[in-house]
Amino acid sequence: MSGRPETERKTDGFDAGAIRRQFAILNREIAWLDNAATTQRPEAVLKAMDQFYRQHNANVRRSVHRLGAEATAAYEGARATVARFVGAAAPEEIVFTAGTTAAVNLATFGFARWEIGPGDEVWVSALEHHSNWVPWQQAVKGVGATLKVIPLTPEGRLDLEVFRKGLAAHRTKWVAVAWVSNVLGAENDVRAICDLAHAAGARVLVDGAQGVAHLQPDVAALGCDFFAFSGHKAYGPMGIGALWGRRELLEQTEPLLYGGEMIARVDDLKSTWAEPPYRFEAGTQNVAGAVGLAAAIEWVRDLPAGAHAYVAELAREAAARLAERPGVRVWGPAEGRVSLVSFSVAGVHAHDVAQVLDGRGVAVRAGHMCAQPLMRRLGIESAVRASFAPYNAPDEIRRLLEGVQAAQELFT
Amino acid sequence: MNDIYQAALLAHAKNPHGAGAVPRGTEDAEALNAGCGDEIRVKLVWTPEGGLERLVYEIHGCAVSVAAASMAARRLEGKTPDEIAATAAAFAARLGQAGFEEEWGDFRAFNGIENYPARLHCALLVWQALEKALAKRAGP
């Protein structure tokens, strides 16, 4: 038995089956609905990384031999690909990091915290992932600054009216906001937030982790000052991501990691730093990861027309079907889902829902999803999340619904 | 399909023995599961002779963590602090291996959980709270 009768189905001309066939891991009988935690990787990405290690592997920017030159070309080529992807002015505006968390920490502790002093304010939004909350919380701690929170409207969107009124010229220094919520699923109006913040003299960091797989990033259009994202949430490898920052900001950013390759000159008692972005890339870098990230970006760019609309439609359909079920509460705005739906089942713990689903071959996320401040505002400890990619089939929504029903029958 | 949810475990989860209100600030100890946000607050009520009269707990957790707390509450009644500590240590050492023996009683419902390593910490939540409560009782 195939077990995946619907994967070949075409929806509005978009062929999810053709995408799915590029993912070897999906030959397992798994409905992978945990894409917001990490996507799977297509053959093109695996092949690019494999090829790097098999044919070009060397340490970059320090070797005179030919493999060193090839590895450097591959690494810097990847940087240029990332730069084009996010709309950077130059490749040098891209710092490779271990991922979004590392990128946010570099921006926060390498740059932002030097601008934050007693009486100043930093804003985060109520729906931030811990990776874009905790660094700012720690940055204001001890310097006499205050962390403020953009609240949610009853519908589950950011309340920009409260933000607008609360912004304090000269006191508000930084704003940190997610492009797309990893729990509520909607795209935030980052442009409006950036415009409001800039008018008050503040700068903005955007956590792009949940956006890059599904929306076209353009840092100029978003209007932000720093943009962070991970490769693994967009079909690339784990352990690689990037921080984009305008050159003049990166030039003022302090390194957080000291060591090899990030220096201009080392004397016994003092050192000077290399130019950005190399100043921030101490030690041997994840070159194969960068190569894989570039391959993933190219893969996303080459997705057939309709792929992103198809994913949004899967999320909308799943949310609508879940909301129809007695005892199920769907979180987040009804309109504008990018790729995911989070929900709670009355009387059944999120982990138990996920466990029952796993028993039926459906992989979802359950827990606080690294957004405890948001969970508290929703009045819950945890939720279940189904998140989609172009390789998912409409039939997997049916399996999700059947699993939720089975969990309800088992526990209530 | 889900051999983690045996009938005996579900019975405890649906009607947990000893569950009750332990308002924040009145607990002897609490334990948190950082991975999922689950939490338990425990209150140990002792007899004049120094045995456990009852374990009261307030828990926000999954079926496994609730069932574990329920089983602990039932099993530990009348036990001394030393006996509770010994049971906690024995359970923690035992969990994750197949085949809880006869003497483990209701805990045999955790046979099968060894196939779900991500859920072992759920079964340990109540025991972590108990160990903290005992340490606090023993004093510095």
Coordinates of C-alpha atoms in Angstrom, one line a residue:
Chain A
M1 CA 0.0 0.0 0.0
S2 CA 1.3 3.4 -0.8
G3 CA -0.2 5.2 2.2
R4 CA 0.1 8.5 0.4
P5 CA -2.7 8.5 -2.1
E6 CA -3.1 12.2 -2.1
T7 CA 0.5 13.2 -2.5
E8 CA 0.3 13.1 -6.3
R9 CA -2.8 15.3 -6.3
K10 CA -2.4 18.6 -8.0
T11 CA -4.0 21.6 -6.5
D12 CA -4.6 24.6 -8.7
G13 CA -1.8 23.5 -11.0
F14 CA 0.7 23.1 -8.2
D15 CA 2.2 19.6 -8.0
A16 CA 3.0 18.9 -4.4
G17 CA 4.0 15.3 -5.3
A18 CA 6.8 16.6 -7.6
I19 CA 8.2 18.6 -4.7
R20 CA 7.8 15.7 -2.3
R21 CA 9.8 13.4 -4.5
Q22 CA 12.9 15.6 -3.9
F23 CA 12.9 14.7 -0.2
A24 CA 14.2 11.3 0.5
I25 CA 13.2 11.4 4.1
L26 CA 9.6 11.7 3.1
N27 CA 9.7 8.2 1.7
R28 CA 9.2 7.2 5.3
E29 CA 5.5 7.0 6.2
I30 CA 5.5 10.4 8.0
A31 CA 3.3 13.3 7.5
W32 CA 5.8 16.0 8.4
L33 CA 3.8 18.9 9.8
D34 CA 6.6 20.2 12.0
N35 CA 8.1 22.5 9.3
A36 CA 8.1 25.5 11.6
A37 CA 10.5 23.7 13.9
T38 CA 12.6 22.6 11.0
T39 CA 11.9 21.7 7.4
Q40 CA 13.3 18.8 5.6
R41 CA 16.1 19.2 3.0
P42 CA 15.7 18.5 -0.7
E43 CA 18.3 16.5 -2.7
A44 CA 19.7 19.7 -4.2
V45 CA 20.8 20.9 -0.7
L46 CA 22.2 17.5 0.4
K47 CA 24.0 17.2 -2.9
A48 CA 25.6 20.6 -2.7
M49 CA 26.9 19.9 0.8
D50 CA 28.1 16.4 -0.2
Q51 CA 29.8 17.8 -3.2
F52 CA 31.6 20.4 -1.1
Y53 CA 33.0 17.8 1.2
R54 CA 33.8 15.4 -1.6
Q55 CA 35.4 17.8 -4.0
H56 CA 36.3 21.2 -2.4
N57 CA 36.8 20.9 1.3
A58 CA 39.4 23.1 2.9
N59 CA 39.5 25.9 5.4
V60 CA 38.6 29.2 3.9
R61 CA 40.5 32.5 3.6
R62 CA 43.8 31.2 4.9
S63 CA 45.1 28.6 2.5
V64 CA 47.2 29.1 -0.6
H65 CA 46.4 25.7 -2.1
R66 CA 43.7 25.2 -4.8
L67 CA 41.2 23.5 -2.5
G68 CA 41.4 26.5 -0.2
A69 CA 40.7 28.8 -3.1
E70 CA 37.7 26.7 -4.2
A71 CA 36.3 26.5 -0.6
T72 CA 36.7 30.3 -0.2
A73 CA 34.9 30.8 -3.5
A74 CA 32.1 28.5 -2.4
Y75 CA 31.8 30.3 0.9
E76 CA 31.9 33.8 -0.4
G77 CA 29.6 32.7 -3.3
A78 CA 27.1 31.5 -0.7
R79 CA 27.4 34.9 1.1
A80 CA 26.6 36.7 -2.2
T81 CA 23.5 34.4 -2.7
V82 CA 22.3 35.2 0.8
A83 CA 22.9 38.9 0.2
R84 CA 20.8 38.8 -3.0
F85 CA 18.1 36.8 -1.2
V86 CA 17.5 39.4 1.5
G87 CA 18.1 42.4 -0.7
A88 CA 21.4 43.4 1.0
A89 CA 23.4 46.2 -0.6
A90 CA 26.6 44.1 -0.6
P91 CA 27.7 40.6 0.4
E92 CA 29.7 42.2 3.2
E93 CA 26.4 43.1 4.9
I94 CA 25.9 39.4 5.6
V95 CA 27.4 37.7 8.6
F96 CA 27.2 33.9 8.7
T97 CA 26.0 32.7 12.2
A98 CA 24.9 29.4 13.7
G99 CA 21.3 30.5 13.2
T100 CA 18.8 33.1 14.2
T101 CA 19.6 32.9 17.9
A102 CA 23.2 33.5 17.3
A103 CA 22.4 36.4 14.9
V104 CA 20.1 38.0 17.4
N105 CA 22.6 37.7 20.2
L106 CA 25.3 39.3 17.9
A107 CA 23.1 42.2 17.1
T108 CA 21.9 42.7 20.7
F109 CA 25.2 42.3 22.5
G110 CA 27.6 43.4 19.8
F111 CA 25.7 46.5 18.9
A112 CA 22.4 47.4 20.5
R113 CA 23.4 47.2 24.1
W114 CA 26.0 49.9 23.6
E115 CA 23.1 52.2 22.7
I116 CA 21.0 51.4 25.7
G117 CA 21.5 53.2 28.9
P118 CA 19.6 54.2 32.2
G119 CA 16.1 55.3 31.5
D120 CA 16.0 53.9 28.0
E121 CA 13.4 51.5 26.7
V122 CA 13.5 48.5 24.5
W123 CA 10.4 47.0 23.0
V124 CA 9.7 43.4 22.1
S125 CA 6.4 42.1 20.8
A126 CA 4.2 39.8 22.9
L127 CA 4.5 37.0 20.4
E128 CA 8.3 36.8 20.2
H129 CA 10.2 33.6 20.3
H130 CA 12.5 33.3 23.3
S131 CA 15.4 33.8 20.9
N132 CA 14.2 37.4 20.3
W133 CA 13.0 38.0 23.8
V134 CA 15.7 36.7 26.3
P135 CA 18.6 38.5 24.7
W136 CA 16.8 41.9 25.0
Q137 CA 15.6 41.1 28.5
Q138 CA 19.2 40.4 29.5
A139 CA 20.5 43.5 27.6
V140 CA 18.3 45.9 29.5
K141 CA 19.0 44.2 32.8
G142 CA 21.6 45.9 34.9
V143 CA 21.8 49.1 32.8
G144 CA 18.6 50.6 34.2
A145 CA 16.7 50.3 31.0
T146 CA 13.1 49.0 30.7
L147 CA 11.7 46.2 28.5
K148 CA 8.3 47.0 27.1
V149 CA 5.9 44.7 25.3
I150 CA 3.8 45.4 22.2
P151 CA 0.5 43.7 23.3
L152 CA -1.9 41.7 21.2
T153 CA -5.3 42.7 20.0
P154 CA -8.1 40.3 20.9
E155 CA -7.9 39.0 17.3
G156 CA -4.2 38.0 17.9
R157 CA -2.4 40.8 16.0
L158 CA 0.1 43.2 17.3
D159 CA -1.6 46.3 18.8
L160 CA 0.4 49.0 17.0
E161 CA -1.8 51.7 18.5
V162 CA -0.4 50.9 21.9
F163 CA 3.0 50.8 20.5
R164 CA 2.6 54.1 18.7
K165 CA 1.4 55.8 21.9
G166 CA 4.1 54.2 24.0
L167 CA 7.0 55.1 21.9
A168 CA 9.2 57.7 23.6
A169 CA 11.4 59.8 21.4
H170 CA 15.0 59.6 22.6
R171 CA 14.2 57.0 25.2
T172 CA 13.1 54.1 23.0
K173 CA 16.3 52.8 21.5
W174 CA 15.5 49.4 20.1
V175 CA 12.5 47.4 18.9
A176 CA 12.7 43.6 18.3
V177 CA 9.9 41.9 16.4
A178 CA 9.2 38.7 14.5
W179 CA 8.4 38.9 10.8
V180 CA 6.0 36.0 11.2
S181 CA 4.8 34.5 14.5
N182 CA 5.9 30.9 15.1
V183 CA 2.7 30.4 17.1
L184 CA 0.0 32.6 15.8
G185 CA 1.0 32.2 12.2
A186 CA 0.4 35.7 10.8
E187 CA 2.8 38.1 9.2
N188 CA 3.4 41.2 11.3
D189 CA 3.3 44.6 9.8
V190 CA 7.0 45.0 10.2
R191 CA 7.1 48.0 7.8
A192 CA 4.7 50.0 10.0
I193 CA 6.6 49.1 13.2
C194 CA 9.9 50.1 11.5
D195 CA 8.4 53.4 10.4
L196 CA 7.0 54.2 13.8
A197 CA 10.3 53.2 15.5
H198 CA 12.5 55.2 13.2
A199 CA 10.2 58.3 13.6
A200 CA 11.0 58.0 17.3
G201 CA 14.7 57.6 16.7
A202 CA 14.8 53.9 17.5
R203 CA 16.2 51.0 15.5
V204 CA 14.5 47.7 14.7
L205 CA 15.7 44.1 14.6
V206 CA 13.5 41.7 12.7
D207 CA 13.5 37.9 13.4
G208 CA 12.9 36.5 10.0
A209 CA 13.1 32.8 11.0
Q210 CA 9.5 31.9 10.2
G211 CA 9.3 34.1 7.1
V212 CA 12.1 33.2 4.8
A213 CA 10.7 29.9 3.6
H214 CA 7.4 31.4 2.6
L215 CA 7.7 35.1 1.9
Q216 CA 10.2 37.0 -0.2
P217 CA 12.6 38.8 2.2
D218 CA 13.6 42.4 1.3
V219 CA 15.3 44.3 4.0
A220 CA 14.8 47.6 2.3
A221 CA 11.0 47.0 1.9
L222 CA 10.8 45.8 5.5
G223 CA 12.7 48.9 6.6
C224 CA 14.6 47.2 9.4
D225 CA 18.1 47.8 10.7
F226 CA 19.0 44.1 11.4
F227 CA 17.5 41.0 10.0
A228 CA 18.2 37.5 11.4
F229 CA 17.3 34.1 10.0
S230 CA 18.2 30.4 10.0
G231 CA 18.8 28.1 7.2
H232 CA 17.1 25.0 8.6
K233 CA 13.6 26.5 8.6
A234 CA 13.9 27.1 4.9
Y235 CA 15.1 23.7 3.6
G236 CA 18.8 24.4 4.4
P237 CA 21.1 22.7 6.9
M238 CA 21.0 23.1 10.7
G239 CA 23.7 25.2 12.3
I240 CA 23.9 28.0 9.7
G241 CA 22.0 31.2 9.5
A242 CA 22.8 34.9 8.9
L243 CA 22.6 38.3 10.3
W244 CA 22.0 41.2 7.8
G245 CA 23.0 44.6 9.0
R246 CA 23.8 47.8 7.0
R247 CA 27.5 48.3 6.6
E248 CA 27.7 51.3 8.9
L249 CA 26.0 49.4 11.7
L250 CA 28.2 46.3 11.3
E251 CA 31.2 48.6 11.3
Q252 CA 30.2 49.8 14.8
T253 CA 29.4 46.3 16.0
E254 CA 31.7 44.6 18.5
P255 CA 32.7 41.0 18.0
L256 CA 31.4 38.5 20.6
L257 CA 33.8 35.7 19.7
Y258 CA 37.5 36.3 19.7
G259 CA 40.0 34.1 18.0
G260 CA 41.4 33.1 14.7
E261 CA 40.5 34.8 11.4
M262 CA 38.6 37.7 13.0
I263 CA 41.6 39.9 13.5
A264 CA 43.6 42.5 11.6
R265 CA 46.7 42.3 13.8
V266 CA 47.5 40.7 17.1
D267 CA 50.1 42.1 19.5
D268 CA 51.0 40.8 22.9
L269 CA 48.6 43.0 24.7
K270 CA 46.1 44.3 22.1
S271 CA 44.5 43.4 18.9
T272 CA 42.6 45.0 16.1
W273 CA 39.8 43.5 14.2
A274 CA 39.2 42.5 10.6
E275 CA 36.6 44.4 8.6
P276 CA 32.9 43.2 8.8
P277 CA 31.7 40.6 8.2
Y278 CA 34.9 38.6 9.0
R279 CA 35.3 40.3 12.3
F280 CA 32.3 38.3 13.5
E281 CA 33.3 34.9 12.0
A282 CA 36.0 33.7 14.4
G283 CA 37.3 30.2 14.1
T284 CA 36.7 27.7 11.4
Q285 CA 33.3 28.4 9.8
N286 CA 30.5 26.1 8.8
V287 CA 31.4 26.3 5.1
A288 CA 29.4 23.2 4.0
G289 CA 26.5 24.8 5.9
A290 CA 26.8 28.0 4.0
V291 CA 27.0 26.1 0.8
G292 CA 23.9 24.2 1.8
L293 CA 22.1 27.4 2.8
A294 CA 22.8 28.9 -0.6
A295 CA 21.5 25.8 -2.3
A296 CA 18.3 26.0 -0.2
I297 CA 17.8 29.6 -1.1
E298 CA 18.2 28.8 -4.8
W299 CA 15.8 25.9 -4.3
V300 CA 13.2 28.2 -2.7
R301 CA 13.6 30.8 -5.4
D302 CA 13.0 28.1 -8.1
L303 CA 9.9 26.8 -6.5
P304 CA 7.0 26.7 -9.0
A305 CA 4.6 29.5 -9.0
G306 CA 1.8 28.9 -6.5
A307 CA 4.0 27.1 -4.0
H308 CA 3.6 29.8 -1.3
A309 CA -0.1 30.2 -2.0
Y310 CA -0.5 26.4 -1.8
V311 CA 1.2 26.3 1.7
A312 CA -1.0 29.2 2.9
E313 CA -4.1 27.4 1.7
L314 CA -3.0 24.2 3.6
A315 CA -2.7 26.3 6.8
R316 CA -6.0 28.1 6.2
E317 CA -7.8 24.8 5.5
A318 CA -6.3 23.0 8.5
A319 CA -7.2 26.0 10.7
A320 CA -10.8 26.0 9.4
R321 CA -11.3 22.3 9.8
L322 CA -9.8 22.3 13.3
A323 CA -11.9 25.2 14.4
E324 CA -15.0 23.3 13.4
R325 CA -14.3 20.5 15.8
P326 CA -15.9 20.7 19.2
G327 CA -13.4 21.2 21.9
V328 CA -10.7 22.6 19.6
R329 CA -9.6 26.2 19.9
V330 CA -7.5 27.7 17.1
W331 CA -5.0 30.5 18.1
G332 CA -4.2 33.5 16.0
P333 CA -5.9 35.7 13.4
A334 CA -8.3 33.9 11.1
E335 CA -6.9 35.8 8.0
G336 CA -3.4 35.8 6.7
R337 CA -1.9 32.6 7.9
V338 CA 1.5 32.1 6.2
S339 CA 2.1 28.4 6.9
L340 CA 0.9 27.2 10.3
V341 CA -1.9 26.7 12.8
S342 CA -1.6 26.3 16.5
F343 CA -4.5 24.9 18.6
S344 CA -5.5 23.5 21.9
V345 CA -7.8 20.6 22.6
A346 CA -10.0 20.9 25.7
G347 CA -9.2 18.3 28.3
V348 CA -6.2 16.9 26.4
H349 CA -2.6 18.0 27.0
A350 CA -0.8 19.2 23.9
H351 CA 1.9 16.5 24.4
D352 CA -0.7 13.8 24.5
V353 CA -2.3 15.1 21.3
A354 CA 1.1 15.1 19.6
Q355 CA 1.9 11.6 21.0
V356 CA -1.3 10.1 19.6
L357 CA -0.6 11.9 16.3
D358 CA 2.9 10.4 16.2
G359 CA 1.4 7.0 16.7
R360 CA -0.5 7.6 13.5
G361 CA 2.6 8.9 11.6
V362 CA 1.8 12.6 11.9
A363 CA 4.6 14.8 13.3
V364 CA 3.5 18.0 14.9
R365 CA 5.0 20.3 17.6
A366 CA 3.6 20.4 21.0
G367 CA 4.7 22.6 23.9
H368 CA 5.2 26.2 24.7
M369 CA 7.0 26.6 21.3
C370 CA 9.7 28.8 22.9
A371 CA 7.1 31.5 23.4
Q372 CA 6.2 31.3 27.1
P373 CA 5.3 35.1 27.4
L374 CA 2.8 34.6 24.6
M375 CA 1.4 31.3 26.1
R376 CA 0.8 33.2 29.4
R377 CA -1.1 35.9 27.6
L378 CA -3.2 33.2 25.8
G379 CA -3.8 31.7 29.2
I380 CA -2.3 28.3 28.3
E381 CA 0.9 26.4 29.1
S382 CA 1.2 24.7 25.8
A383 CA -0.4 24.2 22.4
V384 CA -0.2 21.9 19.4
R385 CA 1.1 23.3 16.1
A386 CA 0.8 22.0 12.6
S387 CA 3.0 23.7 10.1
F388 CA 3.2 23.2 6.4
A389 CA 5.6 23.1 3.4
P390 CA 5.0 22.7 -0.3
Y391 CA 5.6 18.9 0.0
N392 CA 2.6 18.4 2.3
A393 CA -0.6 17.0 0.8
P394 CA -4.2 17.9 1.6
D395 CA -4.6 14.3 2.8
E396 CA -2.3 15.1 5.6
I397 CA -4.8 17.5 7.0
R398 CA -7.3 14.7 7.0
R399 CA -4.8 12.6 9.0
L400 CA -4.2 15.4 11.4
L401 CA -8.0 15.8 12.0
E402 CA -8.4 12.1 12.5
G403 CA -5.6 12.0 15.0
V404 CA -7.0 14.9 17.0
Q405 CA -10.4 13.1 17.1
A406 CA -8.6 9.9 18.3
A407 CA -6.9 11.9 21.0
Q408 CA -10.2 13.3 22.1
E409 CA -11.7 9.9 22.2
L410 CA -8.8 8.5 24.2
F411 CA -8.6 11.2 26.9
T412 CA -12.1 12.6 27.2
Chain B
M1 CA -0.9 1.8 18.5
N2 CA 0.0 4.0 21.5
D3 CA 1.4 1.6 24.0
I4 CA 2.4 4.5 26.2
Y5 CA -1.3 5.0 27.0
Q6 CA -2.1 1.8 28.8
A7 CA -5.5 1.5 30.5
A8 CA -3.9 1.7 33.9
L9 CA -2.1 4.9 33.0
L10 CA -5.2 6.5 31.5
A11 CA -7.2 5.5 34.6
H12 CA -4.8 7.5 36.8
A13 CA -4.7 10.4 34.4
K14 CA -8.4 10.7 34.2
N15 CA -9.0 10.4 38.0
P16 CA -5.8 11.4 39.6
H17 CA -5.4 10.4 43.2
G18 CA -4.4 13.2 45.5
A19 CA -4.8 16.1 43.0
G20 CA -5.9 19.3 44.6
A21 CA -5.4 23.0 44.9
V22 CA -1.9 24.0 46.0
P23 CA -2.0 27.8 45.6
R24 CA 1.3 29.3 44.5
G25 CA 3.3 30.2 47.6
T26 CA 1.9 27.4 49.7
E27 CA 3.8 24.6 48.1
D28 CA 6.6 22.7 49.7
A29 CA 8.3 22.5 46.3
E30 CA 7.6 22.8 42.7
A31 CA 9.1 21.3 39.6
L32 CA 9.1 22.6 36.1
N33 CA 9.5 20.9 32.8
A34 CA 11.4 23.5 30.7
G35 CA 10.8 21.6 27.5
C36 CA 7.0 21.8 27.6
G37 CA 6.1 24.3 30.3
D38 CA 4.5 21.7 32.5
E39 CA 4.6 22.4 36.2
I40 CA 3.7 20.7 39.5
R41 CA 3.4 22.1 43.0
V42 CA 3.4 19.6 45.9
K43 CA 2.4 19.8 49.5
L44 CA 3.4 17.0 51.8
V45 CA 1.1 16.4 54.8
W46 CA 2.8 14.4 57.6
T47 CA 1.4 12.4 60.4
P48 CA 2.5 13.1 64.0
E49 CA 4.6 9.9 63.7
G50 CA 6.5 11.3 60.8
G51 CA 4.9 9.3 58.0
L52 CA 3.3 10.8 54.9
E53 CA -0.4 11.3 55.6
R54 CA -1.0 12.4 52.0
L55 CA 0.7 14.0 49.0
V56 CA -1.4 16.9 47.6
Y57 CA -0.3 18.3 44.3
E58 CA -1.5 20.8 41.7
I59 CA -0.3 19.9 38.3
H60 CA -0.5 21.4 34.8
G61 CA 0.8 18.5 32.7
C62 CA 0.2 15.8 30.3
A63 CA -1.4 12.4 30.9
V64 CA 2.0 10.8 31.7
S65 CA 3.0 13.4 34.3
V66 CA -0.5 13.4 35.9
A67 CA -0.6 9.6 36.1
A68 CA 2.9 9.6 37.6
A69 CA 1.8 12.0 40.3
S70 CA -1.3 10.0 41.0
M71 CA 0.6 6.8 41.3
A72 CA 3.2 8.4 43.6
A73 CA 0.5 9.9 45.8
R74 CA -1.1 6.5 46.3
R75 CA 2.1 4.5 46.8
L76 CA 3.8 6.9 49.2
E77 CA 1.0 7.2 51.8
G78 CA 2.4 6.2 55.2
K79 CA 6.0 6.2 54.0
T80 CA 8.8 8.0 55.9
P81 CA 11.0 10.6 54.3
D82 CA 13.8 8.1 53.9
E83 CA 11.5 5.6 52.2
I84 CA 10.2 8.3 49.9
A85 CA 13.7 9.3 48.9
A86 CA 14.6 5.6 48.3
T87 CA 11.6 5.1 46.1
A88 CA 12.3 8.3 44.2
A89 CA 15.9 7.1 43.5
A90 CA 14.8 3.6 42.6
F91 CA 12.1 4.9 40.2
A92 CA 14.5 7.3 38.5
A93 CA 17.1 4.6 38.1
R94 CA 14.5 2.1 36.9
L95 CA 12.6 4.3 34.4
G96 CA 13.5 3.9 30.8
Q97 CA 14.1 0.2 31.0
A98 CA 11.5 -2.3 29.9
G99 CA 9.6 -4.6 32.3
F100 CA 8.8 -3.0 35.6
E101 CA 8.4 -6.0 37.9
E102 CA 5.4 -7.1 39.9
E103 CA 6.5 -5.2 43.1
W104 CA 6.2 -1.9 41.2
G105 CA 2.4 -2.2 41.2
D106 CA 0.7 0.5 39.3
F107 CA 4.1 1.8 38.0
R108 CA 4.0 -1.2 35.6
A109 CA 1.8 1.1 33.5
F110 CA 5.2 2.7 32.6
N111 CA 6.2 -0.4 30.7
G112 CA 6.5 0.7 27.1
I113 CA 7.4 4.3 27.9
E114 CA 11.0 3.3 27.3
N115 CA 10.1 3.5 23.6
Y116 CA 9.3 7.2 24.0
P117 CA 12.5 8.8 25.5
A118 CA 11.0 12.3 25.1
R119 CA 8.3 11.4 27.6
L120 CA 10.5 10.0 30.4
H121 CA 10.9 13.4 32.0
C122 CA 7.1 13.6 32.2
A123 CA 7.1 10.6 34.5
L124 CA 9.8 12.1 36.6
L125 CA 8.2 15.5 37.2
V126 CA 6.5 14.6 40.5
W127 CA 9.6 12.9 41.8
Q128 CA 11.7 16.0 41.1
A129 CA 9.3 18.0 43.2
L130 CA 9.3 15.4 45.9
E131 CA 13.1 15.3 46.1
K132 CA 13.1 19.1 46.5
A133 CA 10.5 19.0 49.2
L134 CA 12.4 16.4 51.1
A135 CA 15.6 18.3 50.8
K136 CA 13.8 21.4 52.1
R137 CA 12.4 19.4 55.0
A138 CA 15.8 18.1 55.9
G139 CA 17.0 21.6 56.1
P140 CA 20.4 23.1 55.2

